[in-house]
C-alpha cells in the first residue's frame, strides 16, 4: 500500500497540474532599487534568495521535486495572471494526462484499482516564456531520469509517510503563494523580471545575477532570535495557524494554544524547544493535539505535530523574520 501511495504521489507532484549552484564570481552591480515583495508568502525565504541571486543560501537543489513544483506553478501563475506580458514567441505549457488505464475488478465487477499505464501530453491553455519553459523542461528531464532512485529513497525512508504528507502540504502552500504573488508584485516590474532571470539560472545550474547586501532572512539567521520576554502563545498560534492553511483534513481552531511550556533553553535563556496544546476540528468533531517548536540560534526551525512527531515542518519565514525583529516582545 505504501509503495502504491508513494508512486502515485510522485506522479501527481511531478505533473502538478503537468548540485546547488555556486555564488557568481562576477559581481554585476545591478540597481539596488529593484524590489520583489515576498512578505507573507509560504516560500518567502526561497523566493527572496532567488531574486537576490544568493544561491548559496538555498537548501534546495535544482533536481529536487519541490523546486520543480515551484518552477512549474510559477510559470502557470504568470501565464494565468499576466498573459498580456508574454512575448510573441511564447510556448504553451503542457501537462501529462492518462491515455490508457488498467482497471482491476473483483468477481462481482467492483473496481478494485485503477492504474495509468500510458500517458500523453496535452495543452493547458496557459503559456510561458520560451527560455523559462525550456529551463523547466531541463530540470524535469533530470528529475525523470532519476525517478527510480528518488522513489526508492521515499519508500525506504522510515518517515516516508510523514514526508509524503508534508509534500502535499508544501504543494498547498505553494498554491496559496501563487494566488498572492502577482497581487503584491506587478507583472511587468523589474523585480519580477530579475526573479525570473535568476530562477532560470538556478534551474540551469549557472551563476546568478547577484544583488549587494544581505537578505533579511540570511541576516536574521546570523544574528539569531530576540532576548527578553516574548509572547510565545501568540508566536505558536501564528505558526500553527499558518501551517494549518496547508492541512488536507483537520481544521485548526485559531487562538486555541494552551499549556505552553519551555522544554529547554540556550545559554542566554532563549528557548531551544517549546511545546503546547491546541484544538482542531476533524471529521465533524473537536479534538486536542500538541505541537512542538524546535529552535536553531533562538529562531523557530522545525514544527512537529502529534500525528507525525518526527516530521519537521518548516515554519513560515515571514513569521520567523517578524519574531527575529522583536515583533513578539512583551
PDB file of C-alpha atoms in Angstrom:
ATOM      1  CA  UNK A   1       0.000   0.000   0.000  1.00  0.00           C
ATOM      2  CA  UNK A   2       2.844   2.375   0.889  1.00  0.00           C
ATOM      3  CA  UNK A   3       4.590   1.705  -2.444  1.00  0.00           C
ATOM      4  CA  UNK A   4       1.416   2.416  -4.420  1.00  0.00           C
ATOM      5  CA  UNK A   5       0.779   5.593  -2.426  1.00  0.00           C
ATOM      6  CA  UNK A   6       4.310   6.940  -2.889  1.00  0.00           C
ATOM      7  CA  UNK A   7       4.400   6.078  -6.581  1.00  0.00           C
ATOM      8  CA  UNK A   8       1.060   7.797  -7.074  1.00  0.00           C
ATOM      9  CA  UNK A   9       2.234  10.845  -5.124  1.00  0.00           C
ATOM     10  CA  UNK A  10       5.428  11.055  -7.178  1.00  0.00           C
ATOM     11  CA  UNK A  11       3.445  11.105 -10.446  1.00  0.00           C
ATOM     12  CA  UNK A  12       0.995  13.688  -9.118  1.00  0.00           C
ATOM     13  CA  UNK A  13       3.694  16.079  -7.896  1.00  0.00           C
ATOM     14  CA  UNK A  14       5.885  15.654 -10.986  1.00  0.00           C
ATOM     15  CA  UNK A  15       2.983  16.673 -13.257  1.00  0.00           C
ATOM     16  CA  UNK A  16       1.387  19.053 -10.724  1.00  0.00           C
ATOM     17  CA  UNK A  17      -1.474  20.484 -12.855  1.00  0.00           C
ATOM     18  CA  UNK A  18       1.912  18.896 -15.594  1.00  0.00           C
ATOM     19  CA  UNK A  19      24.305  20.318  -7.168  1.00  0.00           C
ATOM     20  CA  UNK A  20      23.467  23.737  -5.661  1.00  0.00           C
ATOM     21  CA  UNK A  21      24.953  26.412  -7.925  1.00  0.00           C
ATOM     22  CA  UNK A  22      27.953  28.295  -6.598  1.00  0.00           C
ATOM     23  CA  UNK A  23      27.789  32.039  -5.993  1.00  0.00           C
ATOM     24  CA  UNK A  24      28.578  34.111  -9.046  1.00  0.00           C
ATOM     25  CA  UNK A  25      32.195  35.093  -9.456  1.00  0.00           C
ATOM     26  CA  UNK A  26      31.140  38.224 -11.320  1.00  0.00           C
ATOM     27  CA  UNK A  27      29.528  40.997  -9.314  1.00  0.00           C
ATOM     28  CA  UNK A  28      27.352  42.801 -11.845  1.00  0.00           C
ATOM     29  CA  UNK A  29      26.344  45.706  -9.533  1.00  0.00           C
ATOM     30  CA  UNK A  30      22.670  45.789 -10.550  1.00  0.00           C
ATOM     31  CA  UNK A  31      20.460  48.681  -9.450  1.00  0.00           C
ATOM     32  CA  UNK A  32      19.677  48.258  -5.763  1.00  0.00           C
ATOM     33  CA  UNK A  33      16.241  49.840  -6.235  1.00  0.00           C
ATOM     34  CA  UNK A  34      14.901  46.534  -7.546  1.00  0.00           C
ATOM     35  CA  UNK A  35      12.090  45.223  -5.352  1.00  0.00           C
ATOM     36  CA  UNK A  36      10.417  41.823  -5.278  1.00  0.00           C
ATOM     37  CA  UNK A  37       7.916  41.534  -2.427  1.00  0.00           C
ATOM     38  CA  UNK A  38       7.730  38.129  -0.753  1.00  0.00           C
ATOM     39  CA  UNK A  39       6.305  39.097   2.654  1.00  0.00           C
ATOM     40  CA  UNK A  40       3.674  36.684   3.933  1.00  0.00           C
ATOM     41  CA  UNK A  41       4.351  34.003   1.329  1.00  0.00           C
ATOM     42  CA  UNK A  42       4.859  30.382   2.370  1.00  0.00           C
ATOM     43  CA  UNK A  43       8.092  30.183   0.330  1.00  0.00           C
ATOM     44  CA  UNK A  44       9.161  33.785   1.059  1.00  0.00           C
ATOM     45  CA  UNK A  45      12.745  32.939   2.000  1.00  0.00           C
ATOM     46  CA  UNK A  46      13.389  30.837  -1.114  1.00  0.00           C
ATOM     47  CA  UNK A  47      11.849  33.478  -3.396  1.00  0.00           C
ATOM     48  CA  UNK A  48      13.958  36.231  -1.830  1.00  0.00           C
ATOM     49  CA  UNK A  49      17.209  34.279  -2.223  1.00  0.00           C
ATOM     50  CA  UNK A  50      16.384  33.571  -5.885  1.00  0.00           C
ATOM     51  CA  UNK A  51      15.535  37.237  -6.537  1.00  0.00           C
ATOM     52  CA  UNK A  52      18.777  38.432  -4.937  1.00  0.00           C
ATOM     53  CA  UNK A  53      20.851  35.755  -6.646  1.00  0.00           C
ATOM     54  CA  UNK A  54      22.101  34.424  -3.313  1.00  0.00           C
ATOM     55  CA  UNK A  55      22.006  30.801  -4.397  1.00  0.00           C
ATOM     56  CA  UNK A  56      24.479  29.770  -1.703  1.00  0.00           C
ATOM     57  CA  UNK A  57      21.748  30.270   0.919  1.00  0.00           C
ATOM     58  CA  UNK A  58      19.272  27.932  -0.771  1.00  0.00           C
ATOM     59  CA  UNK A  59      18.817  24.481   0.736  1.00  0.00           C
ATOM     60  CA  UNK A  60      17.022  23.080  -2.320  1.00  0.00           C
ATOM     61  CA  UNK A  61      18.805  21.583  -5.301  1.00  0.00           C
ATOM     62  CA  UNK A  62      17.534  22.108  -8.806  1.00  0.00           C
ATOM     63  CA  UNK A  63      16.743  18.393  -9.176  1.00  0.00           C
ATOM     64  CA  UNK A  64      14.596  18.357  -6.017  1.00  0.00           C
ATOM     65  CA  UNK A  65      10.922  17.650  -6.529  1.00  0.00           C
ATOM     66  CA  UNK A  66       9.944  20.738  -4.568  1.00  0.00           C
ATOM     67  CA  UNK A  67      11.938  23.035  -6.876  1.00  0.00           C
ATOM     68  CA  UNK A  68      10.209  21.614  -9.930  1.00  0.00           C
ATOM     69  CA  UNK A  69       6.856  22.182  -8.203  1.00  0.00           C
ATOM     70  CA  UNK A  70       7.759  25.832  -7.575  1.00  0.00           C
ATOM     71  CA  UNK A  71       9.059  26.404 -11.109  1.00  0.00           C
ATOM     72  CA  UNK A  72       6.047  24.732 -12.739  1.00  0.00           C
ATOM     73  CA  UNK A  73       3.484  26.598 -10.667  1.00  0.00           C
ATOM     74  CA  UNK A  74       5.199  29.965 -11.113  1.00  0.00           C
ATOM     75  CA  UNK A  75       5.041  29.569 -14.896  1.00  0.00           C
ATOM     76  CA  UNK A  76       1.365  28.660 -14.663  1.00  0.00           C
ATOM     77  CA  UNK A  77       0.604  31.578 -12.353  1.00  0.00           C
ATOM     78  CA  UNK A  78       2.297  34.067 -14.693  1.00  0.00           C
ATOM     79  CA  UNK A  79       0.542  32.567 -17.713  1.00  0.00           C
ATOM     80  CA  UNK A  80      -2.792  32.833 -15.917  1.00  0.00           C
ATOM     81  CA  UNK A  81      -2.416  36.263 -14.281  1.00  0.00           C
ATOM     82  CA  UNK A  82      -0.093  38.098 -16.706  1.00  0.00           C
ATOM     83  CA  UNK A  83      -0.756  36.728 -20.238  1.00  0.00           C
ATOM     84  CA  UNK A  84      -0.514  40.147 -21.932  1.00  0.00           C
ATOM     85  CA  UNK A  85       3.110  40.473 -20.767  1.00  0.00           C
ATOM     86  CA  UNK A  86       4.301  37.299 -22.512  1.00  0.00           C
ATOM     87  CA  UNK A  87       6.479  37.677 -25.650  1.00  0.00           C
ATOM     88  CA  UNK A  88       5.271  36.771 -29.132  1.00  0.00           C
ATOM     89  CA  UNK A  89       7.332  33.552 -29.163  1.00  0.00           C
ATOM     90  CA  UNK A  90       5.605  32.212 -26.040  1.00  0.00           C
ATOM     91  CA  UNK A  91       5.020  28.463 -25.814  1.00  0.00           C
ATOM     92  CA  UNK A  92       2.096  26.513 -24.421  1.00  0.00           C
ATOM     93  CA  UNK A  93       2.586  24.754 -21.086  1.00  0.00           C
ATOM     94  CA  UNK A  94       1.920  21.032 -21.420  1.00  0.00           C
ATOM     95  CA  UNK A  95       0.884  18.501 -18.822  1.00  0.00           C
ATOM     96  CA  UNK A  96       0.566  14.727 -18.708  1.00  0.00           C
ATOM     97  CA  UNK A  97      -2.827  13.098 -18.960  1.00  0.00           C
ATOM     98  CA  UNK A  98      -3.670   9.434 -18.694  1.00  0.00           C
ATOM     99  CA  UNK A  99      -4.181   7.855 -22.122  1.00  0.00           C
ATOM    100  CA  UNK A 100      -4.567   4.185 -21.145  1.00  0.00           C
ATOM    101  CA  UNK A 101      -5.821   2.989 -17.778  1.00  0.00           C
ATOM    102  CA  UNK A 102      -5.599  -0.526 -16.342  1.00  0.00           C
ATOM    103  CA  UNK A 103      -8.624  -1.362 -14.209  1.00  0.00           C
ATOM    104  CA  UNK A 104      -8.788  -4.328 -11.816  1.00  0.00           C
ATOM    105  CA  UNK A 105     -12.165  -5.690 -10.729  1.00  0.00           C
ATOM    106  CA  UNK A 106     -13.358  -8.458  -8.443  1.00  0.00           C
ATOM    107  CA  UNK A 107     -15.729 -11.264  -9.467  1.00  0.00           C
ATOM    108  CA  UNK A 108     -18.713  -9.000  -8.754  1.00  0.00           C
ATOM    109  CA  UNK A 109     -17.498  -6.309 -11.125  1.00  0.00           C
ATOM    110  CA  UNK A 110     -16.486  -3.874  -8.398  1.00  0.00           C
ATOM    111  CA  UNK A 111     -13.453  -1.733  -9.257  1.00  0.00           C
ATOM    112  CA  UNK A 112     -10.513  -2.597  -7.001  1.00  0.00           C
ATOM    113  CA  UNK A 113      -7.861  -0.342  -8.507  1.00  0.00           C
ATOM    114  CA  UNK A 114      -7.106   1.968 -11.403  1.00  0.00           C
ATOM    115  CA  UNK A 115      -3.540   2.345 -12.655  1.00  0.00           C
ATOM    116  CA  UNK A 116      -2.481   4.508 -15.572  1.00  0.00           C
ATOM    117  CA  UNK A 117      -0.123   2.555 -17.813  1.00  0.00           C
ATOM    118  CA  UNK A 118       0.265   5.106 -20.620  1.00  0.00           C
ATOM    119  CA  UNK A 119       0.341   8.910 -20.583  1.00  0.00           C
ATOM    120  CA  UNK A 120       0.056  11.607 -23.245  1.00  0.00           C
ATOM    121  CA  UNK A 121       0.972  15.292 -23.296  1.00  0.00           C
ATOM    122  CA  UNK A 122      -1.865  17.793 -23.659  1.00  0.00           C
ATOM    123  CA  UNK A 123      -2.029  21.572 -23.727  1.00  0.00           C
ATOM    124  CA  UNK A 124      -3.171  23.528 -20.672  1.00  0.00           C
ATOM    125  CA  UNK A 125      -4.236  26.714 -22.445  1.00  0.00           C
ATOM    126  CA  UNK A 126      -1.568  28.571 -20.442  1.00  0.00           C
ATOM    127  CA  UNK A 127       1.613  29.969 -21.982  1.00  0.00           C
ATOM    128  CA  UNK A 128       5.139  30.792 -20.790  1.00  0.00           C
ATOM    129  CA  UNK A 129       8.339  32.476 -21.911  1.00  0.00           C
ATOM    130  CA  UNK A 130      10.158  30.049 -24.170  1.00  0.00           C
ATOM    131  CA  UNK A 131      13.518  30.312 -22.348  1.00  0.00           C
ATOM    132  CA  UNK A 132      11.925  29.778 -18.929  1.00  0.00           C
ATOM    133  CA  UNK A 133       9.883  26.839 -20.155  1.00  0.00           C
ATOM    134  CA  UNK A 134      12.925  25.210 -21.750  1.00  0.00           C
ATOM    135  CA  UNK A 135      14.814  25.565 -18.463  1.00  0.00           C
ATOM    136  CA  UNK A 136      11.903  23.928 -16.646  1.00  0.00           C
ATOM    137  CA  UNK A 137      11.941  21.063 -19.140  1.00  0.00           C
ATOM    138  CA  UNK A 138      15.671  20.540 -18.496  1.00  0.00           C
ATOM    139  CA  UNK A 139      15.013  20.189 -14.761  1.00  0.00           C
ATOM    140  CA  UNK A 140      12.065  17.912 -15.478  1.00  0.00           C
ATOM    141  CA  UNK A 141      14.249  15.625 -17.600  1.00  0.00           C
ATOM    142  CA  UNK A 142      16.895  15.448 -14.857  1.00  0.00           C
ATOM    143  CA  UNK A 143      14.247  14.505 -12.335  1.00  0.00           C
ATOM    144  CA  UNK A 144      12.601  11.969 -14.640  1.00  0.00           C
ATOM    145  CA  UNK A 145      15.929  10.232 -15.312  1.00  0.00           C
ATOM    146  CA  UNK A 146      16.418   9.902 -11.562  1.00  0.00           C
ATOM    147  CA  UNK A 147      12.841   8.892 -10.770  1.00  0.00           C
ATOM    148  CA  UNK A 148      13.591   5.289  -9.772  1.00  0.00           C
ATOM    149  CA  UNK A 149      16.250   6.277  -7.224  1.00  0.00           C
ATOM    150  CA  UNK A 150      14.039   9.052  -5.820  1.00  0.00           C
ATOM    151  CA  UNK A 151      11.071   6.708  -5.452  1.00  0.00           C
ATOM    152  CA  UNK A 152      13.184   4.044  -3.745  1.00  0.00           C
ATOM    153  CA  UNK A 153      14.556   6.628  -1.296  1.00  0.00           C
ATOM    154  CA  UNK A 154      10.992   7.628  -0.445  1.00  0.00           C
ATOM    155  CA  UNK A 155       9.954   4.007   0.055  1.00  0.00           C
ATOM    156  CA  UNK A 156      12.960   3.140   2.242  1.00  0.00           C
ATOM    157  CA  UNK A 157      12.719   6.318   4.308  1.00  0.00           C
ATOM    158  CA  UNK A 158      11.311   5.317   7.739  1.00  0.00           C
ATOM    159  CA  UNK A 159       9.462   8.651   7.793  1.00  0.00           C
ATOM    160  CA  UNK A 160       8.222   8.325   4.218  1.00  0.00           C
ATOM    161  CA  UNK A 161       4.537   8.696   5.025  1.00  0.00           C
ATOM    162  CA  UNK A 162       5.111  11.865   7.030  1.00  0.00           C
ATOM    163  CA  UNK A 163       7.344  13.320   4.309  1.00  0.00           C
ATOM    164  CA  UNK A 164       4.791  12.436   1.643  1.00  0.00           C
ATOM    165  CA  UNK A 165       2.029  14.188   3.548  1.00  0.00           C
ATOM    166  CA  UNK A 166       4.352  17.152   4.089  1.00  0.00           C
ATOM    167  CA  UNK A 167       4.986  17.307   0.338  1.00  0.00           C
ATOM    168  CA  UNK A 168       1.247  17.647  -0.206  1.00  0.00           C
ATOM    169  CA  UNK A 169       1.187  20.408   2.428  1.00  0.00           C
ATOM    170  CA  UNK A 170       4.007  22.188   0.575  1.00  0.00           C
ATOM    171  CA  UNK A 171       2.054  21.906  -2.670  1.00  0.00           C
ATOM    172  CA  UNK A 172      -0.945  23.522  -0.996  1.00  0.00           C
ATOM    173  CA  UNK A 173       1.248  26.274   0.480  1.00  0.00           C
ATOM    174  CA  UNK A 174       2.712  26.901  -2.971  1.00  0.00           C
ATOM    175  CA  UNK A 175      -0.778  27.173  -4.434  1.00  0.00           C
ATOM    176  CA  UNK A 176      -1.588  29.878  -1.882  1.00  0.00           C
ATOM    177  CA  UNK A 177       1.645  31.703  -2.819  1.00  0.00           C
ATOM    178  CA  UNK A 178       0.714  31.703  -6.481  1.00  0.00           C
ATOM    179  CA  UNK A 179      -2.671  33.248  -5.662  1.00  0.00           C
ATOM    180  CA  UNK A 180      -0.861  36.149  -3.964  1.00  0.00           C
ATOM    181  CA  UNK A 181       2.415  36.728  -5.769  1.00  0.00           C
ATOM    182  CA  UNK A 182       1.026  38.922  -8.571  1.00  0.00           C
ATOM    183  CA  UNK A 183      -1.202  40.802  -6.161  1.00  0.00           C
ATOM    184  CA  UNK A 184       1.856  42.081  -4.315  1.00  0.00           C
ATOM    185  CA  UNK A 185       4.118  42.382  -7.391  1.00  0.00           C
ATOM    186  CA  UNK A 186       3.342  43.913 -10.790  1.00  0.00           C
ATOM    187  CA  UNK A 187       3.599  41.542 -13.748  1.00  0.00           C
ATOM    188  CA  UNK A 188       5.961  43.810 -15.661  1.00  0.00           C
ATOM    189  CA  UNK A 189       8.058  45.086 -12.757  1.00  0.00           C
ATOM    190  CA  UNK A 190      11.871  44.988 -12.967  1.00  0.00           C
ATOM    191  CA  UNK A 191      11.833  42.934  -9.764  1.00  0.00           C
ATOM    192  CA  UNK A 192       9.709  40.209 -11.333  1.00  0.00           C
ATOM    193  CA  UNK A 193      11.975  40.177 -14.383  1.00  0.00           C
ATOM    194  CA  UNK A 194      15.074  39.785 -12.181  1.00  0.00           C
ATOM    195  CA  UNK A 195      13.395  36.985 -10.222  1.00  0.00           C
ATOM    196  CA  UNK A 196      12.617  35.137 -13.457  1.00  0.00           C
ATOM    197  CA  UNK A 197      16.146  35.509 -14.797  1.00  0.00           C
ATOM    198  CA  UNK A 198      17.653  34.101 -11.610  1.00  0.00           C
ATOM    199  CA  UNK A 199      15.040  31.356 -11.444  1.00  0.00           C
ATOM    200  CA  UNK A 200      16.186  30.288 -14.913  1.00  0.00           C
ATOM    201  CA  UNK A 201      19.875  30.496 -13.968  1.00  0.00           C
ATOM    202  CA  UNK A 202      19.303  28.375 -10.859  1.00  0.00           C
ATOM    203  CA  UNK A 203      17.471  25.772 -12.971  1.00  0.00           C
ATOM    204  CA  UNK A 204      20.331  25.690 -15.477  1.00  0.00           C
ATOM    205  CA  UNK A 205      22.989  25.466 -12.733  1.00  0.00           C
ATOM    206  CA  UNK A 206      24.560  28.760 -13.871  1.00  0.00           C
ATOM    207  CA  UNK A 207      25.967  31.692 -11.855  1.00  0.00           C
ATOM    208  CA  UNK A 208      23.378  34.147 -10.631  1.00  0.00           C
ATOM    209  CA  UNK A 209      22.881  37.863 -11.161  1.00  0.00           C
ATOM    210  CA  UNK A 210      23.731  38.958  -7.615  1.00  0.00           C
ATOM    211  CA  UNK A 211      22.475  41.911  -5.632  1.00  0.00           C
ATOM    212  CA  UNK A 212      24.610  43.576  -2.959  1.00  0.00           C
ATOM    213  CA  UNK A 213      23.652  43.349   0.672  1.00  0.00           C
ATOM    214  CA  UNK A 214      22.109  40.508   2.639  1.00  0.00           C
ATOM    215  CA  UNK A 215      18.603  39.149   2.565  1.00  0.00           C
ATOM    216  CA  UNK A 216      16.773  39.785   5.816  1.00  0.00           C
ATOM    217  CA  UNK A 217      16.355  36.013   6.103  1.00  0.00           C
ATOM    218  CA  UNK A 218      20.107  35.406   5.969  1.00  0.00           C
ATOM    219  CA  UNK A 219      20.722  38.311   8.347  1.00  0.00           C
ATOM    220  CA  UNK A 220      18.282  37.038  10.963  1.00  0.00           C
ATOM    221  CA  UNK A 221      19.812  33.550  10.929  1.00  0.00           C
ATOM    222  CA  UNK A 222      23.207  35.082  11.599  1.00  0.00           C
ATOM    223  CA  UNK A 223      22.049  37.416  14.383  1.00  0.00           C
ATOM    224  CA  UNK A 224      19.704  34.878  15.986  1.00  0.00           C
ATOM    225  CA  UNK A 225      16.482  35.273  17.895  1.00  0.00           C
ATOM    226  CA  UNK A 226      15.482  38.024  20.324  1.00  0.00           C
ATOM    227  CA  UNK A 227      16.246  38.113  24.029  1.00  0.00           C
ATOM    228  CA  UNK A 228      13.889  39.109  26.798  1.00  0.00           C
ATOM    229  CA  UNK A 229      10.274  38.183  27.427  1.00  0.00           C
ATOM    230  CA  UNK A 230       8.371  37.019  24.333  1.00  0.00           C
ATOM    231  CA  UNK A 231       4.732  36.185  23.676  1.00  0.00           C
ATOM    232  CA  UNK A 232       5.226  32.507  22.864  1.00  0.00           C
ATOM    233  CA  UNK A 233       1.486  31.803  22.855  1.00  0.00           C
ATOM    234  CA  UNK A 234       0.965  34.283  20.006  1.00  0.00           C
ATOM    235  CA  UNK A 235       4.063  33.040  18.171  1.00  0.00           C
ATOM    236  CA  UNK A 236       2.904  29.417  18.296  1.00  0.00           C
ATOM    237  CA  UNK A 237      -0.648  30.418  17.354  1.00  0.00           C
ATOM    238  CA  UNK A 238       0.636  32.302  14.290  1.00  0.00           C
ATOM    239  CA  UNK A 239       2.941  29.456  13.236  1.00  0.00           C
ATOM    240  CA  UNK A 240       0.275  26.766  13.635  1.00  0.00           C
ATOM    241  CA  UNK A 241      -2.411  28.919  12.021  1.00  0.00           C
ATOM    242  CA  UNK A 242      -0.155  29.453   9.019  1.00  0.00           C
ATOM    243  CA  UNK A 243       0.722  25.748   8.805  1.00  0.00           C
ATOM    244  CA  UNK A 244      -2.946  24.789   9.054  1.00  0.00           C
ATOM    245  CA  UNK A 245      -3.665  26.560   5.749  1.00  0.00           C
ATOM    246  CA  UNK A 246      -1.920  23.617   4.088  1.00  0.00           C
ATOM    247  CA  UNK A 247      -3.704  20.872   6.063  1.00  0.00           C
ATOM    248  CA  UNK A 248      -5.781  18.471   3.995  1.00  0.00           C
ATOM    249  CA  UNK A 249      -8.338  17.279   6.559  1.00  0.00           C
ATOM    250  CA  UNK A 250      -8.126  18.854  10.010  1.00  0.00           C
ATOM    251  CA  UNK A 251      -9.051  22.474  10.715  1.00  0.00           C
ATOM    252  CA  UNK A 252      -7.125  24.405  13.346  1.00  0.00           C
ATOM    253  CA  UNK A 253      -9.111  26.379  15.930  1.00  0.00           C
ATOM    254  CA  UNK A 254      -7.459  29.832  15.957  1.00  0.00           C
ATOM    255  CA  UNK A 255      -6.458  31.101  19.383  1.00  0.00           C
ATOM    256  CA  UNK A 256      -6.649  27.640  20.978  1.00  0.00           C
ATOM    257  CA  UNK A 257      -2.987  27.402  22.010  1.00  0.00           C
ATOM    258  CA  UNK A 258      -2.706  26.422  25.676  1.00  0.00           C
ATOM    259  CA  UNK A 259      -0.323  24.915  28.241  1.00  0.00           C
ATOM    260  CA  UNK A 260       2.747  26.456  26.632  1.00  0.00           C
ATOM    261  CA  UNK A 261       5.944  25.082  28.172  1.00  0.00           C
ATOM    262  CA  UNK A 262       9.623  25.762  27.538  1.00  0.00           C
ATOM    263  CA  UNK A 263      11.289  22.357  27.261  1.00  0.00           C
ATOM    264  CA  UNK A 264      14.849  23.706  27.129  1.00  0.00           C
ATOM    265  CA  UNK A 265      16.806  26.962  26.879  1.00  0.00           C
ATOM    266  CA  UNK A 266      20.144  28.099  25.496  1.00  0.00           C
ATOM    267  CA  UNK A 267      22.908  29.859  27.464  1.00  0.00           C
ATOM    268  CA  UNK A 268      21.188  33.235  27.002  1.00  0.00           C
ATOM    269  CA  UNK A 269      17.876  31.985  28.347  1.00  0.00           C
ATOM    270  CA  UNK A 270      16.253  31.837  24.922  1.00  0.00           C
ATOM    271  CA  UNK A 271      14.111  28.799  24.088  1.00  0.00           C
ATOM    272  CA  UNK A 272      15.575  25.787  22.314  1.00  0.00           C
ATOM    273  CA  UNK A 273      12.257  23.946  22.324  1.00  0.00           C
ATOM    274  CA  UNK A 274       8.623  24.872  23.082  1.00  0.00           C
ATOM    275  CA  UNK A 275       5.583  22.633  23.403  1.00  0.00           C
ATOM    276  CA  UNK A 276       1.882  23.478  23.580  1.00  0.00           C
ATOM    277  CA  UNK A 277      -1.591  22.029  23.128  1.00  0.00           C
ATOM    278  CA  UNK A 278      -4.126  23.176  20.539  1.00  0.00           C
ATOM    279  CA  UNK A 279      -7.639  22.349  19.354  1.00  0.00           C
ATOM    280  CA  UNK A 280      -8.722  21.314  15.884  1.00  0.00           C
ATOM    281  CA  UNK A 281     -11.826  20.077  14.121  1.00  0.00           C
ATOM    282  CA  UNK A 282     -11.566  16.759  12.318  1.00  0.00           C
ATOM    283  CA  UNK A 283     -14.283  14.589  10.822  1.00  0.00           C
ATOM    284  CA  UNK A 284     -17.035  16.679  12.410  1.00  0.00           C
ATOM    285  CA  UNK A 285     -15.748  16.716  15.983  1.00  0.00           C
ATOM    286  CA  UNK A 286     -13.356  18.832  18.042  1.00  0.00           C
ATOM    287  CA  UNK A 287     -10.130  17.237  19.261  1.00  0.00           C
ATOM    288  CA  UNK A 288      -6.901  18.136  21.029  1.00  0.00           C
ATOM    289  CA  UNK A 289      -3.365  17.781  19.730  1.00  0.00           C
ATOM    290  CA  UNK A 290       0.086  19.001  20.629  1.00  0.00           C
ATOM    291  CA  UNK A 291       2.761  20.886  18.737  1.00  0.00           C
ATOM    292  CA  UNK A 292       6.480  21.239  19.428  1.00  0.00           C
ATOM    293  CA  UNK A 293       8.656  24.041  18.058  1.00  0.00           C
ATOM    294  CA  UNK A 294      12.412  23.451  17.961  1.00  0.00           C
ATOM    295  CA  UNK A 295      14.736  26.444  17.608  1.00  0.00           C
ATOM    296  CA  UNK A 296      18.132  26.983  15.980  1.00  0.00           C
ATOM    297  CA  UNK A 297      20.093  30.024  17.179  1.00  0.00           C
ATOM    298  CA  UNK A 298      16.894  31.017  19.043  1.00  0.00           C
ATOM    299  CA  UNK A 299      14.779  31.073  15.864  1.00  0.00           C
ATOM    300  CA  UNK A 300      11.967  28.617  15.045  1.00  0.00           C
ATOM    301  CA  UNK A 301      13.473  25.861  12.896  1.00  0.00           C
ATOM    302  CA  UNK A 302      11.111  22.862  12.951  1.00  0.00           C
ATOM    303  CA  UNK A 303       7.441  22.370  13.762  1.00  0.00           C
ATOM    304  CA  UNK A 304       6.398  18.888  14.916  1.00  0.00           C
ATOM    305  CA  UNK A 305       2.760  17.852  15.241  1.00  0.00           C
ATOM    306  CA  UNK A 306       1.444  14.970  17.319  1.00  0.00           C
ATOM    307  CA  UNK A 307       0.233  12.949  14.318  1.00  0.00           C
ATOM    308  CA  UNK A 308       3.693  12.988  12.643  1.00  0.00           C
ATOM    309  CA  UNK A 309       6.023  13.584  15.625  1.00  0.00           C
ATOM    310  CA  UNK A 310       9.285  13.020  13.718  1.00  0.00           C
ATOM    311  CA  UNK A 311       8.368  15.024  10.618  1.00  0.00           C
ATOM    312  CA  UNK A 312       9.956  18.504  10.643  1.00  0.00           C
ATOM    313  CA  UNK A 313       7.739  21.117   9.014  1.00  0.00           C
ATOM    314  CA  UNK A 314       9.406  24.383   8.049  1.00  0.00           C
ATOM    315  CA  UNK A 315       7.988  27.495   9.756  1.00  0.00           C
ATOM    316  CA  UNK A 316       6.758  30.399   7.648  1.00  0.00           C
ATOM    317  CA  UNK A 317       9.884  32.512   7.090  1.00  0.00           C
ATOM    318  CA  UNK A 318       7.949  35.793   7.217  1.00  0.00           C
ATOM    319  CA  UNK A 319       6.702  34.957  10.729  1.00  0.00           C
ATOM    320  CA  UNK A 320      10.207  33.917  11.785  1.00  0.00           C
ATOM    321  CA  UNK A 321      11.558  37.222  10.446  1.00  0.00           C
ATOM    322  CA  UNK A 322       8.964  39.156  12.460  1.00  0.00           C
ATOM    323  CA  UNK A 323       9.937  37.202  15.573  1.00  0.00           C
ATOM    324  CA  UNK A 324      13.636  37.921  14.933  1.00  0.00           C
ATOM    325  CA  UNK A 325      12.856  41.643  14.636  1.00  0.00           C
ATOM    326  CA  UNK A 326      11.231  41.644  18.086  1.00  0.00           C
ATOM    327  CA  UNK A 327       7.586  41.885  16.994  1.00  0.00           C
ATOM    328  CA  UNK A 328       6.554  39.301  19.616  1.00  0.00           C
ATOM    329  CA  UNK A 329       8.237  41.004  22.548  1.00  0.00           C
ATOM    330  CA  UNK A 330       6.138  41.688  25.652  1.00  0.00           C
TER     331      UNK A 330
END
